[in-house]
N, CA, C and O atoms as a MOPAC input file, in Angstrom:
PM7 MOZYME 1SCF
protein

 N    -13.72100 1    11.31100 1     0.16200 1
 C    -13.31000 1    11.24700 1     1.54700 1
 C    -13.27000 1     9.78600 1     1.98600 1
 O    -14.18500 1     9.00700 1     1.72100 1
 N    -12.36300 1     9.50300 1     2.55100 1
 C    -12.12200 1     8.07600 1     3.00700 1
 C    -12.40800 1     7.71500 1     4.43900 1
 O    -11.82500 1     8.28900 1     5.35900 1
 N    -13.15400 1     6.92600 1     4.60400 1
 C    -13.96000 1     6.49700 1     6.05800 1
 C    -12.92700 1     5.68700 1     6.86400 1
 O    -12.79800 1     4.55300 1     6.40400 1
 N    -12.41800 1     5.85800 1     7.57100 1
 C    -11.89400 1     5.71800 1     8.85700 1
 C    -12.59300 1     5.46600 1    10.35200 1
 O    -13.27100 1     6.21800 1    11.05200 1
 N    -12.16700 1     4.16300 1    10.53700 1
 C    -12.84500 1     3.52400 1    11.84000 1
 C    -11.51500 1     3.29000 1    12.52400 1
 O    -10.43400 1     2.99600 1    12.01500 1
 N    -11.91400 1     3.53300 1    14.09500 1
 C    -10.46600 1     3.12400 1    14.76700 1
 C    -11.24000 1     2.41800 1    16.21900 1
 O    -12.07500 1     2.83900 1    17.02000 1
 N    -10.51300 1     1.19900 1    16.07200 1
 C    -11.32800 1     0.25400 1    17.31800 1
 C    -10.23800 1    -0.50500 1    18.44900 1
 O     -9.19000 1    -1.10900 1    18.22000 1
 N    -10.81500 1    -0.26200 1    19.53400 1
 C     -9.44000 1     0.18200 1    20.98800 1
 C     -9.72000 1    -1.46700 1    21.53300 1
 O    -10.92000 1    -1.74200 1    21.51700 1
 N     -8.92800 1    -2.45900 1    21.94900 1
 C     -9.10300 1    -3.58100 1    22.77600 1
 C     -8.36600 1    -3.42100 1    23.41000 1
 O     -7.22600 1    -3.12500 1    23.05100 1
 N     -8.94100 1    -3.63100 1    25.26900 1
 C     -8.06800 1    -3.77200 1    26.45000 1
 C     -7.25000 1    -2.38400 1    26.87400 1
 O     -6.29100 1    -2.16900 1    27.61600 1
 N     -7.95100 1    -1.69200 1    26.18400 1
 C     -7.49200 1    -0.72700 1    27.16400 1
 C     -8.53800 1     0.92500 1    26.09400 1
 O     -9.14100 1     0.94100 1    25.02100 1
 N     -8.19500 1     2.19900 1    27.32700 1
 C     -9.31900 1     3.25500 1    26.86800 1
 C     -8.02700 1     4.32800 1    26.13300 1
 O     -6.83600 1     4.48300 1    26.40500 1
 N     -8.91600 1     4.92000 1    25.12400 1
 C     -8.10200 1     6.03200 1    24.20800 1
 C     -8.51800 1     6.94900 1    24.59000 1
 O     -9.65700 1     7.20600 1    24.97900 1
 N     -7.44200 1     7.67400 1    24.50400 1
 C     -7.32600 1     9.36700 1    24.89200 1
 C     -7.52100 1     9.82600 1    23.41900 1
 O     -7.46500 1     9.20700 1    22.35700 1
 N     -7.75400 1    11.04000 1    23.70600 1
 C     -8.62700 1    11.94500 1    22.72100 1
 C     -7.10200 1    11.96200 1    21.85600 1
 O     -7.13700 1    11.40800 1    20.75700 1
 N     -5.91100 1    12.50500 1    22.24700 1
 C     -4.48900 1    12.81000 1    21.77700 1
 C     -4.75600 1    11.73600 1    20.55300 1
 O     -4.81600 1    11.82600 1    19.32700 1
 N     -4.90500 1    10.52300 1    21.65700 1
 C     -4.27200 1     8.89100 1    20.60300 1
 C     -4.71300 1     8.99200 1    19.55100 1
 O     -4.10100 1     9.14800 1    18.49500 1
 N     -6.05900 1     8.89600 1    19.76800 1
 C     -7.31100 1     9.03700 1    18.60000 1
 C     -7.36800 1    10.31100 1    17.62700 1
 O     -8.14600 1    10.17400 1    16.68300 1
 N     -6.68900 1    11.49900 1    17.69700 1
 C     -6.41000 1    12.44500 1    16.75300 1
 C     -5.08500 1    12.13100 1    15.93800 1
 O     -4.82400 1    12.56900 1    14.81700 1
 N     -4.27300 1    11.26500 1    16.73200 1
 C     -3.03700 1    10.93900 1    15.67500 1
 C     -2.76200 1     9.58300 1    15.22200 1
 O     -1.95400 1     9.15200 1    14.39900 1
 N     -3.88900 1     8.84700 1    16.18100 1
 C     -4.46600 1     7.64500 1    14.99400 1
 C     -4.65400 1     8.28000 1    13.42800 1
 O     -3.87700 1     8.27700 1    12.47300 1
 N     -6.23800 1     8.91200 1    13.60900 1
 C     -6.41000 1     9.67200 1    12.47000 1
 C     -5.48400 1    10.42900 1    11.84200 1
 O     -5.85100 1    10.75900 1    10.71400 1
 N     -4.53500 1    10.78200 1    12.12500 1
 C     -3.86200 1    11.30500 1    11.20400 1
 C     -2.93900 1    10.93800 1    10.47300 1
 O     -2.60400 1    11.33700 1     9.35700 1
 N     -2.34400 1     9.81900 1    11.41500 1
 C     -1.33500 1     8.88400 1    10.37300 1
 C     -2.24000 1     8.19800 1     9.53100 1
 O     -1.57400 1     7.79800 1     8.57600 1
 N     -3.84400 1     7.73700 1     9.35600 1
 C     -4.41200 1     7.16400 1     9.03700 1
 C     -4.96800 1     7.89000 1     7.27700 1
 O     -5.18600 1     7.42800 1     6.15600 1
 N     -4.99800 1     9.22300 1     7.93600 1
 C     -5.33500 1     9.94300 1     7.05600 1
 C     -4.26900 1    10.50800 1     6.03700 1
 O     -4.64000 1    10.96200 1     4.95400 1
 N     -2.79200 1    10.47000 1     6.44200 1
 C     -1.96200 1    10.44500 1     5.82700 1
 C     -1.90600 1     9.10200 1     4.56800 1
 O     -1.88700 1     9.29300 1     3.35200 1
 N     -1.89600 1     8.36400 1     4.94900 1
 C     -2.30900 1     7.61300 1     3.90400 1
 C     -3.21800 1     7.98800 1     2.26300 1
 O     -3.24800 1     7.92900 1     1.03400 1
 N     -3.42000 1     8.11800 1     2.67500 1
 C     -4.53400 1     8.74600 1     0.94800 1
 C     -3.61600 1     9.50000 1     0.17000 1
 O     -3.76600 1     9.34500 1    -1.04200 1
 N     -2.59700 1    10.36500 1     0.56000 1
 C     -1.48500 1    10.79600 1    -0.08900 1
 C     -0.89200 1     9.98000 1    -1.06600 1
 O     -0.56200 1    10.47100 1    -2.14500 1
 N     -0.63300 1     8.21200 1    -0.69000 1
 C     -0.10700 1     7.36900 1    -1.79900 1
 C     -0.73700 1     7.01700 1    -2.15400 1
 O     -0.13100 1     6.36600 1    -3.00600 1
 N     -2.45400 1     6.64600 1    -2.41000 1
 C     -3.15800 1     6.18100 1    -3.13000 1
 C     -4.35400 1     6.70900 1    -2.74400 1
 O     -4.80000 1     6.51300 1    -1.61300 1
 N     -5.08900 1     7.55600 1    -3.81600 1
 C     -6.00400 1     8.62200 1    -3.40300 1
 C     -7.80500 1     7.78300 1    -3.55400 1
 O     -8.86400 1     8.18800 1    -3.07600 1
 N     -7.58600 1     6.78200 1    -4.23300 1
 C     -9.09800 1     6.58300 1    -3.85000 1
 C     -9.14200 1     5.30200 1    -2.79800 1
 O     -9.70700 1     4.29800 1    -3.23200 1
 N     -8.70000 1     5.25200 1    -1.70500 1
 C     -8.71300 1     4.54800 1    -1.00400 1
 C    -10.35900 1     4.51700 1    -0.22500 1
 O    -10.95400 1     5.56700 1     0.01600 1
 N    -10.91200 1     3.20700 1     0.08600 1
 C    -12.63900 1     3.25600 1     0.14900 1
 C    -13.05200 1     3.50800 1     1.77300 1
 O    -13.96500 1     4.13900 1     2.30700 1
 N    -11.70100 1     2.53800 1     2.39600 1
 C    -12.13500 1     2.32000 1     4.12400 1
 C    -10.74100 1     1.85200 1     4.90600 1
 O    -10.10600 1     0.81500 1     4.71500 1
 N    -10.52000 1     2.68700 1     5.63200 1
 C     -9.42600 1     2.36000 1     6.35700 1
 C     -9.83700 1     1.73500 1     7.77400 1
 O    -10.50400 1     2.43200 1     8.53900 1
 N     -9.56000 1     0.79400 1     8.04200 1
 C     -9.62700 1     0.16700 1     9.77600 1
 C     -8.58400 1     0.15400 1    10.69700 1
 O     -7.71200 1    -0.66800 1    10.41600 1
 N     -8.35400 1     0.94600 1    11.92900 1
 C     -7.37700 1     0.87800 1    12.56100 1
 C     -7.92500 1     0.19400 1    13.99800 1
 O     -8.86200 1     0.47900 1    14.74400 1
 N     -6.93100 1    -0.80000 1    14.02300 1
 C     -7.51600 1    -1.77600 1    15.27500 1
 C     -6.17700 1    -1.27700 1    16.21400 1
 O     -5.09000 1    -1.46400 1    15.66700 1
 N     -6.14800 1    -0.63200 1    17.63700 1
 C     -5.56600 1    -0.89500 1    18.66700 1
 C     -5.20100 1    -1.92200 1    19.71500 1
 O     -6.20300 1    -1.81300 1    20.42100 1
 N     -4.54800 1    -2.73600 1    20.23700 1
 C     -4.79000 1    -3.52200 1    21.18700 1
 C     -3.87200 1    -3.27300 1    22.23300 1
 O     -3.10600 1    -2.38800 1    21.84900 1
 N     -3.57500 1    -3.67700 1    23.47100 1
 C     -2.36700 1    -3.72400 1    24.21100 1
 C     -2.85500 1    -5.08800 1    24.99500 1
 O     -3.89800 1    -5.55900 1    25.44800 1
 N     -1.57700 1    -5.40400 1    24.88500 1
 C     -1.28400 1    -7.10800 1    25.94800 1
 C      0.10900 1    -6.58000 1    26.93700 1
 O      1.05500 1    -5.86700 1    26.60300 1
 N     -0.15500 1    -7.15200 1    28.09100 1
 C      1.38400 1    -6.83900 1    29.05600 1
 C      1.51000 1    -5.35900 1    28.29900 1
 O      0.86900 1    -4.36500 1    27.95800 1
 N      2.87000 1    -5.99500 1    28.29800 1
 C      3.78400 1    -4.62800 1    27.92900 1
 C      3.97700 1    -4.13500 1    26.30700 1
 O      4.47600 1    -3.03800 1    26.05600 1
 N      3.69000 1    -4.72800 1    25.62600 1
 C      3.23000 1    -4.36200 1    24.33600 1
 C      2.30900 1    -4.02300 1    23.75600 1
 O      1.33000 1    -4.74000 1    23.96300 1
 N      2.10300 1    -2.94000 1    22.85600 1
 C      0.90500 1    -2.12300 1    22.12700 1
 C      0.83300 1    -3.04400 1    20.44700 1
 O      1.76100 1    -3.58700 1    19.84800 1
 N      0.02500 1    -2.98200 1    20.23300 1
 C     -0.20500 1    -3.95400 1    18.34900 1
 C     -0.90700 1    -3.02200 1    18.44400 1
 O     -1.63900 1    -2.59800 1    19.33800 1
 N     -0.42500 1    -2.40800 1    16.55800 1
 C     -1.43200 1    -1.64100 1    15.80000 1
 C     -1.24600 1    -2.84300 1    14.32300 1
 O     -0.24100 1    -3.38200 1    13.86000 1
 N     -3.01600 1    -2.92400 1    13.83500 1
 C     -3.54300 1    -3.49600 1    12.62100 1
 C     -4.22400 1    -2.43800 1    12.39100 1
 O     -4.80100 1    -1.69000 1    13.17900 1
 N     -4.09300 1    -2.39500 1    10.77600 1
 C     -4.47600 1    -1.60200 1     9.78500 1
 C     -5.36500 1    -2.18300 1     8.51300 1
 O     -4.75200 1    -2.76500 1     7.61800 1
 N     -6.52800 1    -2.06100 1     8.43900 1
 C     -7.01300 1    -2.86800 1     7.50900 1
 C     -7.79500 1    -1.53500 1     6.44900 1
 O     -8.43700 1    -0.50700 1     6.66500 1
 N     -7.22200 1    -2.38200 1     5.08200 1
 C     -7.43800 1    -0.63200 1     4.11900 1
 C     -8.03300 1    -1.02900 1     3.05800 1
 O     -7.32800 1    -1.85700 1     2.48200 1
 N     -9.26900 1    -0.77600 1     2.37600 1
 C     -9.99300 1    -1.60700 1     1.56200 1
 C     -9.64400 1    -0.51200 1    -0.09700 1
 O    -10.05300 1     0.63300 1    -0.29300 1
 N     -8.94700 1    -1.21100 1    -0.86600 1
 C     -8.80300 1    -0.07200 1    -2.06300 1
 C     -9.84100 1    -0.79500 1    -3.40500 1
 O    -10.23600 1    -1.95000 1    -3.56300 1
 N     -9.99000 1     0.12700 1    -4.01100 1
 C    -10.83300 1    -0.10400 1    -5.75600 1
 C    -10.68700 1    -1.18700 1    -6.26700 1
 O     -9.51300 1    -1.55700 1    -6.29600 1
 N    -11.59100 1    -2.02900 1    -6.79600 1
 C    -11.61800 1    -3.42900 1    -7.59900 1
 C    -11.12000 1    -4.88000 1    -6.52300 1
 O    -10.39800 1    -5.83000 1    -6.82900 1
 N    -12.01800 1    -4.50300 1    -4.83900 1
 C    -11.94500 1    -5.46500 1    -3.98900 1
 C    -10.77800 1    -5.65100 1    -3.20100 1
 O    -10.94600 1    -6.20400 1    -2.11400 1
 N     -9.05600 1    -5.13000 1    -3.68500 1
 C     -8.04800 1    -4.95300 1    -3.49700 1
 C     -7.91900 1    -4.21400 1    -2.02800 1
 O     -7.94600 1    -3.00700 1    -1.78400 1
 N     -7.73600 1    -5.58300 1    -0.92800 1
 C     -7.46400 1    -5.29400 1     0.47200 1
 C     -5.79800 1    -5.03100 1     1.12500 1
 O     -4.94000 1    -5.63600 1     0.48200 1
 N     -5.48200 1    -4.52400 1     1.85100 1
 C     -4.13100 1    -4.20900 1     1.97300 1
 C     -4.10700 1    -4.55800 1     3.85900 1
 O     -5.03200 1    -3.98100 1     4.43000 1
 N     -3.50500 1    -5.10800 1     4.47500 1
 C     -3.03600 1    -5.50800 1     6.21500 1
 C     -1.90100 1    -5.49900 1     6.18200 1
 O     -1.17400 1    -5.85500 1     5.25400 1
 N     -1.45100 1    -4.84400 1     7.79800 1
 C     -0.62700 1    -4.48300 1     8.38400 1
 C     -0.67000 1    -4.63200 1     9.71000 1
 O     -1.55000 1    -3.96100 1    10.24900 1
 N      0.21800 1    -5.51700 1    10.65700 1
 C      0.39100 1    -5.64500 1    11.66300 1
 C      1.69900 1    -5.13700 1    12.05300 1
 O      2.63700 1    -5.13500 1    11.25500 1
 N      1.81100 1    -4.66400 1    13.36600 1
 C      2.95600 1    -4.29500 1    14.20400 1
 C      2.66500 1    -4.10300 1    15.83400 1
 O      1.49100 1    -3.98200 1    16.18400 1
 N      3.35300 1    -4.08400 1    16.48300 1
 C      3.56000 1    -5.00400 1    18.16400 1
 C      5.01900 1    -3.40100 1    18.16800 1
 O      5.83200 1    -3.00300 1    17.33300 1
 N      4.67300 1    -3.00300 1    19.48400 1
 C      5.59900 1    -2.25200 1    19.83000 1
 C      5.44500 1    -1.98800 1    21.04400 1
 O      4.35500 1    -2.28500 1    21.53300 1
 N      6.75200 1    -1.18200 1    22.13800 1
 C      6.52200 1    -0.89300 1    23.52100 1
 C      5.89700 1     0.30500 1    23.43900 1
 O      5.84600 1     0.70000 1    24.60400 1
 N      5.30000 1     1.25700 1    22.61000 1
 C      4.56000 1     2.42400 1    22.77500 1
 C      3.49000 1     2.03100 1    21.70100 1
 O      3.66000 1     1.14600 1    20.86300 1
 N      2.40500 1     2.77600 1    21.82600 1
 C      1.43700 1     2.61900 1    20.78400 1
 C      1.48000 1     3.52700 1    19.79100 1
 O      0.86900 1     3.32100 1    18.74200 1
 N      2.32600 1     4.83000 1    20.03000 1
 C      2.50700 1     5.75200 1    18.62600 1
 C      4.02900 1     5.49800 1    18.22300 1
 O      4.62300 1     6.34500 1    17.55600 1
 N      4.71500 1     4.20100 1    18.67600 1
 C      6.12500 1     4.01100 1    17.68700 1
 C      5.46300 1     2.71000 1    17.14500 1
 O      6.02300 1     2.11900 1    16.22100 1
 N      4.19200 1     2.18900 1    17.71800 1
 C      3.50800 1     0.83100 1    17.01600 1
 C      2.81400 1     1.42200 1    15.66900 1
 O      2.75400 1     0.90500 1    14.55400 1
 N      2.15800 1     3.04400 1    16.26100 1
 C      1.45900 1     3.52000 1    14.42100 1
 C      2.33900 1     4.31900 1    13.82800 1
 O      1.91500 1     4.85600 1    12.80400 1
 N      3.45200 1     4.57600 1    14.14800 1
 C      4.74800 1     4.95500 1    13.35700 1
 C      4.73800 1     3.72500 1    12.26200 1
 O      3.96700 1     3.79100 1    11.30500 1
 N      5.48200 1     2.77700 1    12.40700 1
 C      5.73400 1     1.64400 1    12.05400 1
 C      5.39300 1     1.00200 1    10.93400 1
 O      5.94600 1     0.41000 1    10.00700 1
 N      3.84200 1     1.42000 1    11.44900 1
 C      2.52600 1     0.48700 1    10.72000 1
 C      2.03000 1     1.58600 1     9.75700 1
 O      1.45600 1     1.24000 1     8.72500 1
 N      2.20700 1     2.80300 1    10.01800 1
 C      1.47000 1     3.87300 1     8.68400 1
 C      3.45000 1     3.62100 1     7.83200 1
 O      3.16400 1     3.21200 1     6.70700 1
 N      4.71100 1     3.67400 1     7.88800 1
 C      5.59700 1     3.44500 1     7.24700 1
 C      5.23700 1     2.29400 1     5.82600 1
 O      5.29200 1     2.41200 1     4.60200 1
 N      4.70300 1     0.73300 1     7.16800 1
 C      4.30200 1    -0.07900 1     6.44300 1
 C      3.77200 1    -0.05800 1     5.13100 1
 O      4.37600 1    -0.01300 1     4.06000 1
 N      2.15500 1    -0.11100 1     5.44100 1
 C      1.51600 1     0.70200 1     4.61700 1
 C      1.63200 1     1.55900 1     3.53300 1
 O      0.95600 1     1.69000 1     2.51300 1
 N      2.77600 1     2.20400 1     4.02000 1
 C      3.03600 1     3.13400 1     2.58500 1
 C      3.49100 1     2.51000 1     1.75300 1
 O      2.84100 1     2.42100 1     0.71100 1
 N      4.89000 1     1.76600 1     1.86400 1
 C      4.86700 1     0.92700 1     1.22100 1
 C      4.08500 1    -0.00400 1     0.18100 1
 O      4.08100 1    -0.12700 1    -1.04400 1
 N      3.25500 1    -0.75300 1     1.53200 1
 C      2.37900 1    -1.74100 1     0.20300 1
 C      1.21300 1    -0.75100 1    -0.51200 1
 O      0.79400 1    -1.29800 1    -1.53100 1
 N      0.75200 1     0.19000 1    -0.33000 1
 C      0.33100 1     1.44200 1    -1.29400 1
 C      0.88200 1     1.39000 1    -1.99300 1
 O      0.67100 1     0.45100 1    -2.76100 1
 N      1.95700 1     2.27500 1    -2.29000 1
 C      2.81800 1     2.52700 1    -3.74900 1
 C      3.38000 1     0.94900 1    -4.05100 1
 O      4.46400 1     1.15700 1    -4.59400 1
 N      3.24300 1    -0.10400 1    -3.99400 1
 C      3.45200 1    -1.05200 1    -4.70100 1
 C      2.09100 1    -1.82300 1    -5.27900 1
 O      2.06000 1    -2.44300 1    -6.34200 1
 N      1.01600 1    -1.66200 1    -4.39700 1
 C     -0.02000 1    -1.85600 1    -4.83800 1
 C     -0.59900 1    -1.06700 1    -6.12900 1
 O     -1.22600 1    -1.71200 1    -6.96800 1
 N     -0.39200 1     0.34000 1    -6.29700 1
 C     -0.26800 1     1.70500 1    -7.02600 1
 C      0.24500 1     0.94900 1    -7.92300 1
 O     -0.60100 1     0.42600 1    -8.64800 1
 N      1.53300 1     0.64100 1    -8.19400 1
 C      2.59400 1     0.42600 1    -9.29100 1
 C      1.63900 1    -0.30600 1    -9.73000 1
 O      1.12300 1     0.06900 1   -10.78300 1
 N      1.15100 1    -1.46100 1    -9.12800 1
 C      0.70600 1    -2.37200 1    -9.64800 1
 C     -0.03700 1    -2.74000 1   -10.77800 1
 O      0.17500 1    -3.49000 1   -11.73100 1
 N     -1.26300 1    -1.78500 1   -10.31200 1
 C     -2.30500 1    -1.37200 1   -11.08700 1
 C     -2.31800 1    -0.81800 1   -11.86100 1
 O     -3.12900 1    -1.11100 1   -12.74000 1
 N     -1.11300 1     0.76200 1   -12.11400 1
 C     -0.48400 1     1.43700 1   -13.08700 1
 C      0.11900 1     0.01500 1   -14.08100 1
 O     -0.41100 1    -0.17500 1   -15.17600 1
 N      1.19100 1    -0.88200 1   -13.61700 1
 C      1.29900 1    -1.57200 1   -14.77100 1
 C      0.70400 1    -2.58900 1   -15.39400 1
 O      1.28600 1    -3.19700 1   -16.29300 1
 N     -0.76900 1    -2.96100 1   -14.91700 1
 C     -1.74400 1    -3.44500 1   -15.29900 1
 C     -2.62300 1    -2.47300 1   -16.48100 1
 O     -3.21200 1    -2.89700 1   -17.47500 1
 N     -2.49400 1    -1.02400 1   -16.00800 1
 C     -3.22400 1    -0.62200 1   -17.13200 1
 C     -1.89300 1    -0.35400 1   -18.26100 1
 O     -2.20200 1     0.07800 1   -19.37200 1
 N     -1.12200 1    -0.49200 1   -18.10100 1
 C     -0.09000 1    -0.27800 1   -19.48400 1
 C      0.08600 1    -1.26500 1   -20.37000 1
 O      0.00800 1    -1.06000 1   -21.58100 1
 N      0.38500 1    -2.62500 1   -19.76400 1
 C     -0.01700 1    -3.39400 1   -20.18000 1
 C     -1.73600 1    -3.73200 1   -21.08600 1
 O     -1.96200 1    -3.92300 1   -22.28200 1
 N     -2.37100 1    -3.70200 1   -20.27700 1
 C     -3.80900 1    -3.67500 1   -21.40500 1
 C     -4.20900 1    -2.63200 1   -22.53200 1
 O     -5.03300 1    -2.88500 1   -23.41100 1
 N     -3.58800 1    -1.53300 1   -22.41400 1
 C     -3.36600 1    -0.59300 1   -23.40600 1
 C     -2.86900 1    -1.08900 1   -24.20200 1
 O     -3.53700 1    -1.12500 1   -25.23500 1
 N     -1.70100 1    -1.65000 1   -24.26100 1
 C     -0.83500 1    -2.51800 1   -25.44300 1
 C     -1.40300 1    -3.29500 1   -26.01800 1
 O     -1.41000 1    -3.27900 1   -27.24900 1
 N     -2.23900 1    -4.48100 1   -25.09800 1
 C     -3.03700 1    -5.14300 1   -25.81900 1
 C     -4.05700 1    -4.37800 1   -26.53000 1
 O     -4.25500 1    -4.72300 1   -27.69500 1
 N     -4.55300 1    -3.67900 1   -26.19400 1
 C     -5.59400 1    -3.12400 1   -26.80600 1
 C     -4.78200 1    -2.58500 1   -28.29500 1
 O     -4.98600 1    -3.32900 1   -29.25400 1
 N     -4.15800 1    -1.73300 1   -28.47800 1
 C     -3.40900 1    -1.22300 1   -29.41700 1
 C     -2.86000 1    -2.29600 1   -30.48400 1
 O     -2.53800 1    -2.08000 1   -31.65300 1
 N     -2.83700 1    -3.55700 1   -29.74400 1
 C     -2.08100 1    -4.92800 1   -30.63300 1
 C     -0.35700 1    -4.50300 1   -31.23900 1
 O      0.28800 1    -5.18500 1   -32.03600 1
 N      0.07100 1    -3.26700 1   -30.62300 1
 C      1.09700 1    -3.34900 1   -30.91000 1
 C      2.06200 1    -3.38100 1   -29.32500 1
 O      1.45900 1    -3.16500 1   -28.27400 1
 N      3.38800 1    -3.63400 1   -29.31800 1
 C      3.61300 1    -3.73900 1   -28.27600 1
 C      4.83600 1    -2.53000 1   -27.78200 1
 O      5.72600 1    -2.66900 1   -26.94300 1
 N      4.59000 1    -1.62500 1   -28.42200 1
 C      5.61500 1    -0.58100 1   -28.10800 1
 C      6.43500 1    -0.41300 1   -27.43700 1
 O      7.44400 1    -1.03400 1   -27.77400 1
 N      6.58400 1     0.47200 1   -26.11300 1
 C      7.75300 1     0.93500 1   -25.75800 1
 C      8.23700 1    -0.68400 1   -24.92000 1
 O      9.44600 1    -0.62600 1   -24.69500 1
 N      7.65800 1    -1.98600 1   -24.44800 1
 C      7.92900 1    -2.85400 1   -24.31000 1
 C      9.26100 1    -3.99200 1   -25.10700 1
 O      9.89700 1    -4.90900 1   -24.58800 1
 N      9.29900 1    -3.45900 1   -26.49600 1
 C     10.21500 1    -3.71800 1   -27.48800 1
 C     11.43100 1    -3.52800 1   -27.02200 1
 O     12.35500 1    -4.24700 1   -26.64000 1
 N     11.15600 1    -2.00500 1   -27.17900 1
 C     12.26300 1    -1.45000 1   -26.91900 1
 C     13.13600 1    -2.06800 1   -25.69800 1
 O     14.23600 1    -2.42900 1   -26.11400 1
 N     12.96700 1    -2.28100 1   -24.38800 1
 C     13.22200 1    -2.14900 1   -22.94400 1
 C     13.81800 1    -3.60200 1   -23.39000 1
 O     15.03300 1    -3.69700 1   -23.21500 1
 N     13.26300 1    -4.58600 1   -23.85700 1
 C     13.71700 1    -5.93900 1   -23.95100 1
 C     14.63100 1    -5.87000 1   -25.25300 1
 O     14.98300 1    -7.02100 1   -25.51100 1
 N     15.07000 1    -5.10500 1   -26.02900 1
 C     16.36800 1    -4.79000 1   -26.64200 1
 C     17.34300 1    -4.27600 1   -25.74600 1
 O     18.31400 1    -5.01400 1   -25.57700 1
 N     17.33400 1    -3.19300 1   -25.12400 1
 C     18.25000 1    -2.90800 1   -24.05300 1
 C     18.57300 1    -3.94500 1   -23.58200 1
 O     19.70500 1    -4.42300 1   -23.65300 1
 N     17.33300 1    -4.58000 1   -22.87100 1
 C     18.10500 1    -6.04900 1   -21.99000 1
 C     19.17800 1    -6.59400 1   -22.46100 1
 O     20.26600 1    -6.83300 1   -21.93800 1
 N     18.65900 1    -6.81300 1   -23.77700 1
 C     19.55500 1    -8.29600 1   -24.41600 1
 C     20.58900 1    -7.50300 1   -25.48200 1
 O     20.86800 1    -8.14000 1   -26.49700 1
 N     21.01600 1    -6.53900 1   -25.37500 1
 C     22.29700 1    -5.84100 1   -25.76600 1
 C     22.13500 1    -5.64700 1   -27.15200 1
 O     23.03800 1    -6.05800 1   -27.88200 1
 N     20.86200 1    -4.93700 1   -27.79700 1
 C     20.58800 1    -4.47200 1   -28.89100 1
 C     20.30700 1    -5.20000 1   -29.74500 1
 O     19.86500 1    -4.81500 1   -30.82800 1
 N     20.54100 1    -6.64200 1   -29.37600 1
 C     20.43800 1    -7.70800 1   -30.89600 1
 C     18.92500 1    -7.93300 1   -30.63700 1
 O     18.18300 1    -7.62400 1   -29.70400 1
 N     18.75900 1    -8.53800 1   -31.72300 1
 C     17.48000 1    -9.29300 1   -31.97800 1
 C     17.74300 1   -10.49900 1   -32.41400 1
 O     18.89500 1   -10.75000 1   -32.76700 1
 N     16.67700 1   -11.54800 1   -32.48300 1
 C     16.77700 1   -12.60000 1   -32.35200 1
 C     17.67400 1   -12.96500 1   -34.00200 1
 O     18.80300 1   -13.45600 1   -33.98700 1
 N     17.03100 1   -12.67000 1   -35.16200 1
 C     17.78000 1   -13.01300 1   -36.34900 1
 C     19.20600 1   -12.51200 1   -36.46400 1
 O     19.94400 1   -13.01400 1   -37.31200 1
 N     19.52700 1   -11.79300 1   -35.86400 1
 C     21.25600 1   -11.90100 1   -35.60700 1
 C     21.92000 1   -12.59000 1   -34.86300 1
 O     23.09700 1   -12.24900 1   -34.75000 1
 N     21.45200 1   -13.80900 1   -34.07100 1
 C     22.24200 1   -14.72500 1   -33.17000 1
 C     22.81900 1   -15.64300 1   -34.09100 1
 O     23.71300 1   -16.37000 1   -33.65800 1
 N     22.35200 1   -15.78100 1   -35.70800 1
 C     22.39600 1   -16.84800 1   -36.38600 1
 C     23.58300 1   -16.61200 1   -36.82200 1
 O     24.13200 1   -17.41100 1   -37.58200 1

């Protein structure tokens, strides 16, 4: 279960806000499931609402998100979109970090071969000669 804090500046939350804070918040874990601590900061200035998102994932790996909008749920629209994003790229990330060290580990470099033949139009290097 992922801990979720949501903290209001300059102005008071309604119970509504604060259930669909949490839920776009909680939507999140969908793209990356061991997520440790999510922070959702509210603010409003004048006429604009800012939602920050601060999301703490596995092996120290922090993720922020800012957005400024004239409503505060098209500001956490926005900002849970965000987010998803740098999730599944953060995700990828780590997925191709462990594929990579597998290879090394294995000392062979498998399906990597391959992909960099495609590139370079089937040749290999001793046929350029």
């Amino acid at each position: 279960m992922t801990q979720i804090k949501i903290t209001v500046r300059h102005m008071n939350i309604t119970e509504d806000l604060k259930n669909y804070a949490l839920a776009k918040a909680d939507k999140l874990s969908k793209y990356f499931d061991r997520l440790n601590k999510i922070e959702v900061i509210l603010d409003h200035n004048k006429n604009n609402f800012s939602a920050e998102m601060i999301i703490s994932a596995p092996r120290g790996a922090t993720v922020v998100g800012h957005v400024s909008d004239t409503s505060c749920q098209a500001a956490l629209d926005f900002l849970t979109d965000k987010m998803e994003r740098q999730l599944t790229k953060l995700k990828e990330k780590m997925k191709m970090h462990r594929r990579l060290t597998k290879v090394d580990r294995m000392g062979t470099q498998g399906p990597v071969v391959e992909q960099e033949k495609e590139e370079s139009g089937g040749l290999e290097q001793h046929d350029w000669y």
